PDB file of N, CA and C in Angstrom:
ATOM      1  N   MET A   1     -38.956  -6.247 -11.566  1.00  0.00           N
ATOM      2  CA  MET A   1     -40.022  -6.557 -12.556  1.00  0.00           C
ATOM      3  C   MET A   1     -41.132  -5.532 -12.372  1.00  0.00           C
ATOM      4  N   LYS A   2     -41.668  -4.746 -13.450  1.00  0.00           N
ATOM      5  CA  LYS A   2     -43.010  -3.868 -13.036  1.00  0.00           C
ATOM      6  C   LYS A   2     -44.479  -4.838 -13.310  1.00  0.00           C
ATOM      7  N   HIS A   3     -45.343  -4.124 -12.645  1.00  0.00           N
ATOM      8  CA  HIS A   3     -46.281  -5.238 -12.322  1.00  0.00           C
ATOM      9  C   HIS A   3     -47.738  -4.095 -12.500  1.00  0.00           C
ATOM     10  N   VAL A   4     -48.600  -4.381 -13.222  1.00  0.00           N
ATOM     11  CA  VAL A   4     -49.898  -2.968 -13.418  1.00  0.00           C
ATOM     12  C   VAL A   4     -50.944  -3.960 -13.298  1.00  0.00           C
ATOM     13  N   TYR A   5     -51.925  -3.348 -12.109  1.00  0.00           N
ATOM     14  CA  TYR A   5     -52.848  -3.652 -12.146  1.00  0.00           C
ATOM     15  C   TYR A   5     -53.964  -2.562 -12.025  1.00  0.00           C
ATOM     16  N   ARG A   6     -55.473  -3.107 -12.611  1.00  0.00           N
ATOM     17  CA  ARG A   6     -56.280  -2.061 -12.433  1.00  0.00           C
ATOM     18  C   ARG A   6     -57.362  -2.171 -11.362  1.00  0.00           C
ATOM     19  N   ILE A   7     -57.667  -1.301 -10.720  1.00  0.00           N
ATOM     20  CA  ILE A   7     -58.418  -1.315  -9.404  1.00  0.00           C
ATOM     21  C   ILE A   7     -59.820  -0.684  -9.574  1.00  0.00           C
ATOM     22  N   GLU A   8     -60.659  -1.529  -9.231  1.00  0.00           N
ATOM     23  CA  GLU A   8     -62.064  -1.608  -9.671  1.00  0.00           C
ATOM     24  C   GLU A   8     -62.861  -0.911  -8.123  1.00  0.00           C
ATOM     25  N   ASN A   9     -63.772   0.134  -8.424  1.00  0.00           N
ATOM     26  CA  ASN A   9     -64.487   0.505  -7.297  1.00  0.00           C
ATOM     27  C   ASN A   9     -63.588   1.354  -6.254  1.00  0.00           C
ATOM     28  N   LEU A  10     -62.874   1.789  -6.797  1.00  0.00           N
ATOM     29  CA  LEU A  10     -61.808   2.734  -5.775  1.00  0.00           C
ATOM     30  C   LEU A  10     -62.584   3.831  -5.517  1.00  0.00           C
ATOM     31  N   GLY A  11     -62.887   3.827  -4.298  1.00  0.00           N
ATOM     32  CA  GLY A  11     -63.782   5.169  -3.977  1.00  0.00           C
ATOM     33  C   GLY A  11     -63.449   6.812  -3.998  1.00  0.00           C
ATOM     34  N   CYS A  12     -61.886   6.821  -3.431  1.00  0.00           N
ATOM     35  CA  CYS A  12     -61.450   8.170  -3.395  1.00  0.00           C
ATOM     36  C   CYS A  12     -60.009   8.262  -3.288  1.00  0.00           C
ATOM     37  N   ALA A  13     -59.490   9.552  -3.504  1.00  0.00           N
ATOM     38  CA  ALA A  13     -57.977   9.694  -3.731  1.00  0.00           C
ATOM     39  C   ALA A  13     -57.242   9.352  -2.145  1.00  0.00           C
ATOM     40  N   ALA A  14     -58.160   9.562  -1.200  1.00  0.00           N
ATOM     41  CA  ALA A  14     -57.372   9.365   0.276  1.00  0.00           C
ATOM     42  C   ALA A  14     -57.056   8.014   0.112  1.00  0.00           C
ATOM     43  N   CYS A  15     -58.354   7.325  -0.100  1.00  0.00           N
ATOM     44  CA  CYS A  15     -58.014   5.514   0.301  1.00  0.00           C
ATOM     45  C   CYS A  15     -56.996   5.343  -0.822  1.00  0.00           C
ATOM     46  N   ALA A  16     -56.738   5.665  -2.176  1.00  0.00           N
ATOM     47  CA  ALA A  16     -55.770   5.305  -2.845  1.00  0.00           C
ATOM     48  C   ALA A  16     -54.513   5.687  -2.230  1.00  0.00           C
ATOM     49  N   ALA A  17     -54.384   6.576  -1.691  1.00  0.00           N
ATOM     50  CA  ALA A  17     -53.360   7.099  -0.869  1.00  0.00           C
ATOM     51  C   ALA A  17     -52.823   6.153   0.517  1.00  0.00           C
ATOM     52  N   LYS A  18     -54.096   5.820   1.033  1.00  0.00           N
ATOM     53  CA  LYS A  18     -53.704   5.065   2.209  1.00  0.00           C
ATOM     54  C   LYS A  18     -52.962   3.485   1.487  1.00  0.00           C
ATOM     55  N   MET A  19     -53.722   3.039   0.590  1.00  0.00           N
ATOM     56  CA  MET A  19     -53.563   1.669   0.007  1.00  0.00           C
ATOM     57  C   MET A  19     -52.017   1.633  -0.688  1.00  0.00           C
ATOM     58  N   GLU A  20     -51.676   2.652  -1.130  1.00  0.00           N
ATOM     59  CA  GLU A  20     -50.125   3.031  -1.691  1.00  0.00           C
ATOM     60  C   GLU A  20     -49.132   2.987  -0.608  1.00  0.00           C
ATOM     61  N   THR A  21     -49.545   3.441   0.805  1.00  0.00           N
ATOM     62  CA  THR A  21     -48.482   3.623   1.846  1.00  0.00           C
ATOM     63  C   THR A  21     -48.483   2.215   2.265  1.00  0.00           C
ATOM     64  N   ALA A  22     -49.642   1.344   2.499  1.00  0.00           N
ATOM     65  CA  ALA A  22     -49.609  -0.100   2.663  1.00  0.00           C
ATOM     66  C   ALA A  22     -48.830  -0.667   1.911  1.00  0.00           C
ATOM     67  N   ILE A  23     -49.233  -0.594   0.471  1.00  0.00           N
ATOM     68  CA  ILE A  23     -48.384  -1.702  -0.347  1.00  0.00           C
ATOM     69  C   ILE A  23     -46.793  -1.590  -0.336  1.00  0.00           C
ATOM     70  N   ASN A  24     -46.165  -0.071  -0.153  1.00  0.00           N
ATOM     71  CA  ASN A  24     -45.190   0.126  -0.269  1.00  0.00           C
ATOM     72  C   ASN A  24     -44.450  -0.494   1.211  1.00  0.00           C
ATOM     73  N   LYS A  25     -45.282  -0.871   2.277  1.00  0.00           N
ATOM     74  CA  LYS A  25     -44.472  -1.733   3.378  1.00  0.00           C
ATOM     75  C   LYS A  25     -44.387  -3.076   3.377  1.00  0.00           C
ATOM     76  N   ILE A  26     -44.902  -3.550   2.310  1.00  0.00           N
ATOM     77  CA  ILE A  26     -45.273  -5.247   2.005  1.00  0.00           C
ATOM     78  C   ILE A  26     -43.548  -5.376   1.671  1.00  0.00           C
ATOM     79  N   GLU A  27     -43.042  -6.569   2.252  1.00  0.00           N
ATOM     80  CA  GLU A  27     -41.860  -6.914   2.293  1.00  0.00           C
ATOM     81  C   GLU A  27     -41.733  -7.593   0.535  1.00  0.00           C
ATOM     82  N   GLY A  28     -40.632  -7.119  -0.074  1.00  0.00           N
ATOM     83  CA  GLY A  28     -40.537  -7.488  -1.573  1.00  0.00           C
ATOM     84  C   GLY A  28     -40.991  -6.706  -2.579  1.00  0.00           C
ATOM     85  N   VAL A  29     -41.799  -5.578  -2.053  1.00  0.00           N
ATOM     86  CA  VAL A  29     -42.278  -4.569  -2.985  1.00  0.00           C
ATOM     87  C   VAL A  29     -41.341  -3.372  -3.181  1.00  0.00           C
ATOM     88  N   ALA A  30     -40.393  -3.099  -4.046  1.00  0.00           N
ATOM     89  CA  ALA A  30     -39.393  -2.349  -4.193  1.00  0.00           C
ATOM     90  C   ALA A  30     -40.256  -0.690  -4.298  1.00  0.00           C
ATOM     91  N   SER A  31     -41.049  -0.683  -4.933  1.00  0.00           N
ATOM     92  CA  SER A  31     -42.096   0.687  -4.719  1.00  0.00           C
ATOM     93  C   SER A  31     -43.311   0.191  -5.475  1.00  0.00           C
ATOM     94  N   ALA A  32     -44.368   1.287  -4.903  1.00  0.00           N
ATOM     95  CA  ALA A  32     -45.816   1.109  -5.263  1.00  0.00           C
ATOM     96  C   ALA A  32     -46.108   2.436  -5.730  1.00  0.00           C
ATOM     97  N   ARG A  33     -47.189   2.611  -6.764  1.00  0.00           N
ATOM     98  CA  ARG A  33     -47.865   3.714  -7.077  1.00  0.00           C
ATOM     99  C   ARG A  33     -49.048   3.444  -7.042  1.00  0.00           C
ATOM    100  N   ILE A  34     -50.379   4.205  -6.674  1.00  0.00           N
ATOM    101  CA  ILE A  34     -51.329   4.240  -7.457  1.00  0.00           C
ATOM    102  C   ILE A  34     -52.054   5.429  -7.641  1.00  0.00           C
ATOM    103  N   VAL A  35     -52.419   5.703  -9.139  1.00  0.00           N
ATOM    104  CA  VAL A  35     -52.826   6.917  -9.456  1.00  0.00           C
ATOM    105  C   VAL A  35     -54.611   6.751  -9.537  1.00  0.00           C
ATOM    106  N   PHE A  36     -55.393   7.684  -8.591  1.00  0.00           N
ATOM    107  CA  PHE A  36     -56.641   7.493  -8.477  1.00  0.00           C
ATOM    108  C   PHE A  36     -57.452   7.872 -10.016  1.00  0.00           C
ATOM    109  N   MET A  37     -56.963   8.764 -10.443  1.00  0.00           N
ATOM    110  CA  MET A  37     -57.829   8.951 -12.035  1.00  0.00           C
ATOM    111  C   MET A  37     -57.542   8.075 -12.885  1.00  0.00           C
ATOM    112  N   THR A  38     -56.767   7.553 -12.845  1.00  0.00           N
ATOM    113  CA  THR A  38     -56.504   5.989 -13.959  1.00  0.00           C
ATOM    114  C   THR A  38     -56.982   4.912 -13.345  1.00  0.00           C
ATOM    115  N   GLN A  39     -57.285   4.736 -12.048  1.00  0.00           N
ATOM    116  CA  GLN A  39     -57.337   3.843 -11.219  1.00  0.00           C
ATOM    117  C   GLN A  39     -56.216   2.598 -11.455  1.00  0.00           C
ATOM    118  N   ARG A  40     -55.159   3.063 -11.349  1.00  0.00           N
ATOM    119  CA  ARG A  40     -53.936   1.736 -11.917  1.00  0.00           C
ATOM    120  C   ARG A  40     -53.102   1.829 -10.574  1.00  0.00           C
ATOM    121  N   LEU A  41     -52.544   0.809 -10.360  1.00  0.00           N
ATOM    122  CA  LEU A  41     -51.704   0.233  -9.256  1.00  0.00           C
ATOM    123  C   LEU A  41     -50.457  -0.375 -10.164  1.00  0.00           C
ATOM    124  N   THR A  42     -49.281   0.396 -10.086  1.00  0.00           N
ATOM    125  CA  THR A  42     -48.192  -0.395 -10.458  1.00  0.00           C
ATOM    126  C   THR A  42     -46.995  -0.503  -9.450  1.00  0.00           C
ATOM    127  N   PHE A  43     -46.836  -1.261  -9.462  1.00  0.00           N
ATOM    128  CA  PHE A  43     -45.306  -1.617  -8.437  1.00  0.00           C
ATOM    129  C   PHE A  43     -44.290  -2.398  -8.870  1.00  0.00           C
ATOM    130  N   GLU A  44     -42.991  -2.328  -8.402  1.00  0.00           N
ATOM    131  CA  GLU A  44     -42.174  -3.167  -8.535  1.00  0.00           C
ATOM    132  C   GLU A  44     -41.696  -4.262  -7.684  1.00  0.00           C
ATOM    133  N   ALA A  45     -41.438  -5.450  -8.399  1.00  0.00           N
ATOM    134  CA  ALA A  45     -41.539  -6.380  -7.336  1.00  0.00           C
ATOM    135  C   ALA A  45     -40.505  -7.878  -8.328  1.00  0.00           C
ATOM    136  N   GLU A  46     -40.044  -8.348  -7.501  1.00  0.00           N
ATOM    137  CA  GLU A  46     -39.387  -9.969  -8.059  1.00  0.00           C
ATOM    138  C   GLU A  46     -40.732 -10.840  -8.587  1.00  0.00           C
ATOM    139  N   GLY A  47     -40.620 -11.504  -9.771  1.00  0.00           N
ATOM    140  CA  GLY A  47     -41.550 -12.167 -10.089  1.00  0.00           C
ATOM    141  C   GLY A  47     -41.720 -13.482  -9.543  1.00  0.00           C
ATOM    142  N   SER A  48     -40.361 -14.148  -8.814  1.00  0.00           N
ATOM    143  CA  SER A  48     -40.543 -15.209  -8.190  1.00  0.00           C
ATOM    144  C   SER A  48     -41.157 -14.998  -6.838  1.00  0.00           C
ATOM    145  N   GLU A  49     -41.384 -13.720  -6.241  1.00  0.00           N
ATOM    146  CA  GLU A  49     -41.851 -13.172  -5.105  1.00  0.00           C
ATOM    147  C   GLU A  49     -43.628 -12.992  -5.350  1.00  0.00           C
ATOM    148  N   MET A  50     -44.099 -13.088  -6.437  1.00  0.00           N
ATOM    149  CA  MET A  50     -45.259 -12.830  -6.675  1.00  0.00           C
ATOM    150  C   MET A  50     -46.559 -13.583  -5.857  1.00  0.00           C
ATOM    151  N   GLU A  51     -46.066 -15.198  -5.818  1.00  0.00           N
ATOM    152  CA  GLU A  51     -47.102 -16.036  -5.119  1.00  0.00           C
ATOM    153  C   GLU A  51     -47.176 -15.415  -3.644  1.00  0.00           C
ATOM    154  N   ARG A  52     -46.371 -14.820  -3.147  1.00  0.00           N
ATOM    155  CA  ARG A  52     -46.463 -14.444  -1.874  1.00  0.00           C
ATOM    156  C   ARG A  52     -47.038 -12.901  -1.680  1.00  0.00           C
ATOM    157  N   ILE A  53     -46.625 -11.989  -2.713  1.00  0.00           N
ATOM    158  CA  ILE A  53     -46.531 -10.420  -2.635  1.00  0.00           C
ATOM    159  C   ILE A  53     -48.264 -10.164  -3.056  1.00  0.00           C
ATOM    160  N   GLU A  54     -48.757 -10.682  -4.189  1.00  0.00           N
ATOM    161  CA  GLU A  54     -50.022 -10.622  -4.491  1.00  0.00           C
ATOM    162  C   GLU A  54     -51.157 -10.647  -3.572  1.00  0.00           C
ATOM    163  N   PRO A  55     -51.185 -12.067  -2.643  1.00  0.00           N
ATOM    164  CA  PRO A  55     -52.216 -12.129  -1.746  1.00  0.00           C
ATOM    165  C   PRO A  55     -52.085 -10.909  -0.710  1.00  0.00           C
ATOM    166  N   ALA A  56     -50.720 -10.475  -0.582  1.00  0.00           N
ATOM    167  CA  ALA A  56     -50.636  -9.559   0.486  1.00  0.00           C
ATOM    168  C   ALA A  56     -51.448  -8.261  -0.026  1.00  0.00           C
ATOM    169  N   ILE A  57     -50.850  -8.069  -0.922  1.00  0.00           N
ATOM    170  CA  ILE A  57     -51.486  -6.663  -1.619  1.00  0.00           C
ATOM    171  C   ILE A  57     -53.200  -6.744  -1.745  1.00  0.00           C
ATOM    172  N   GLU A  58     -53.510  -7.694  -2.051  1.00  0.00           N
ATOM    173  CA  GLU A  58     -55.062  -8.042  -2.069  1.00  0.00           C
ATOM    174  C   GLU A  58     -55.815  -7.829  -0.533  1.00  0.00           C
ATOM    175  N   LYS A  59     -54.868  -8.146   0.292  1.00  0.00           N
ATOM    176  CA  LYS A  59     -55.173  -8.040   1.822  1.00  0.00           C
ATOM    177  C   LYS A  59     -55.014  -6.792   1.974  1.00  0.00           C
ATOM    178  N   ALA A  60     -54.223  -6.069   1.892  1.00  0.00           N
ATOM    179  CA  ALA A  60     -53.583  -4.742   2.437  1.00  0.00           C
ATOM    180  C   ALA A  60     -54.977  -3.861   1.527  1.00  0.00           C
ATOM    181  N   VAL A  61     -55.223  -4.074   0.505  1.00  0.00           N
ATOM    182  CA  VAL A  61     -56.324  -3.227  -0.339  1.00  0.00           C
ATOM    183  C   VAL A  61     -57.828  -3.407   0.336  1.00  0.00           C
ATOM    184  N   LYS A  62     -58.148  -4.460   0.724  1.00  0.00           N
ATOM    185  CA  LYS A  62     -59.342  -4.685   0.983  1.00  0.00           C
ATOM    186  C   LYS A  62     -59.587  -4.295   2.568  1.00  0.00           C
ATOM    187  N   LYS A  63     -58.223  -4.407   3.290  1.00  0.00           N
ATOM    188  CA  LYS A  63     -58.691  -3.986   4.470  1.00  0.00           C
ATOM    189  C   LYS A  63     -58.913  -2.314   4.608  1.00  0.00           C
ATOM    190  N   ILE A  64     -58.575  -1.852   3.528  1.00  0.00           N
ATOM    191  CA  ILE A  64     -59.186  -0.123   3.379  1.00  0.00           C
ATOM    192  C   ILE A  64     -60.123   0.261   2.759  1.00  0.00           C
ATOM    193  N   GLU A  65     -60.502  -1.060   1.588  1.00  0.00           N
ATOM    194  CA  GLU A  65     -61.907  -0.676   1.038  1.00  0.00           C
ATOM    195  C   GLU A  65     -62.382  -2.060   0.314  1.00  0.00           C
ATOM    196  N   PRO A  66     -63.017  -2.717   1.362  1.00  0.00           N
ATOM    197  CA  PRO A  66     -63.506  -3.727   1.332  1.00  0.00           C
ATOM    198  C   PRO A  66     -63.934  -4.532  -0.644  1.00  0.00           C
ATOM    199  N   TYR A  67     -64.511  -3.340  -1.208  1.00  0.00           N
ATOM    200  CA  TYR A  67     -65.433  -3.974  -2.196  1.00  0.00           C
ATOM    201  C   TYR A  67     -64.311  -3.616  -3.443  1.00  0.00           C
ATOM    202  N   VAL A  68     -63.271  -3.268  -3.287  1.00  0.00           N
ATOM    203  CA  VAL A  68     -62.337  -2.791  -4.321  1.00  0.00           C
ATOM    204  C   VAL A  68     -62.039  -4.179  -4.798  1.00  0.00           C
ATOM    205  N   LYS A  69     -61.581  -4.236  -6.263  1.00  0.00           N
ATOM    206  CA  LYS A  69     -61.340  -5.587  -7.099  1.00  0.00           C
ATOM    207  C   LYS A  69     -59.896  -5.116  -7.984  1.00  0.00           C
ATOM    208  N   LEU A  70     -58.961  -5.921  -7.951  1.00  0.00           N
ATOM    209  CA  LEU A  70     -57.777  -5.689  -8.484  1.00  0.00           C
ATOM    210  C   LEU A  70     -57.805  -6.874  -9.632  1.00  0.00           C
ATOM    211  N   ARG A  71     -57.503  -6.207 -10.878  1.00  0.00           N
ATOM    212  CA  ARG A  71     -57.209  -6.878 -11.879  1.00  0.00           C
ATOM    213  C   ARG A  71     -56.016  -6.476 -12.883  1.00  0.00           C
ATOM    214  N   ARG A  72     -55.248  -7.473 -13.563  1.00  0.00           N
ATOM    215  CA  ARG A  72     -54.124  -7.656 -14.017  1.00  0.00           C
ATOM    216  C   ARG A  72     -54.363  -6.735 -15.505  1.00  0.00           C
ATOM    217  N   GLY A  73     -53.284  -5.993 -15.730  1.00  0.00           N
ATOM    218  CA  GLY A  73     -53.292  -5.125 -16.810  1.00  0.00           C
ATOM    219  C   GLY A  73     -53.900  -3.783 -16.908  1.00  0.00           C
TER     220      GLY A  73
END
């Protein structure tokens, strides 16, 4: 299942690349892509795993840029 999030306060493309790499390492995430220009995170994961995956993504993102916020859509 495809999930799309807006990323607010994303500072640079290098940080976006680091986040993308970290998210792709999370168990249950089939693939993830962050486009810095559009401030969007798109990833593939099973809907039943989202309760576990969503907090893991949030943690990975905040470790790189603490002020970033993720919003669905």
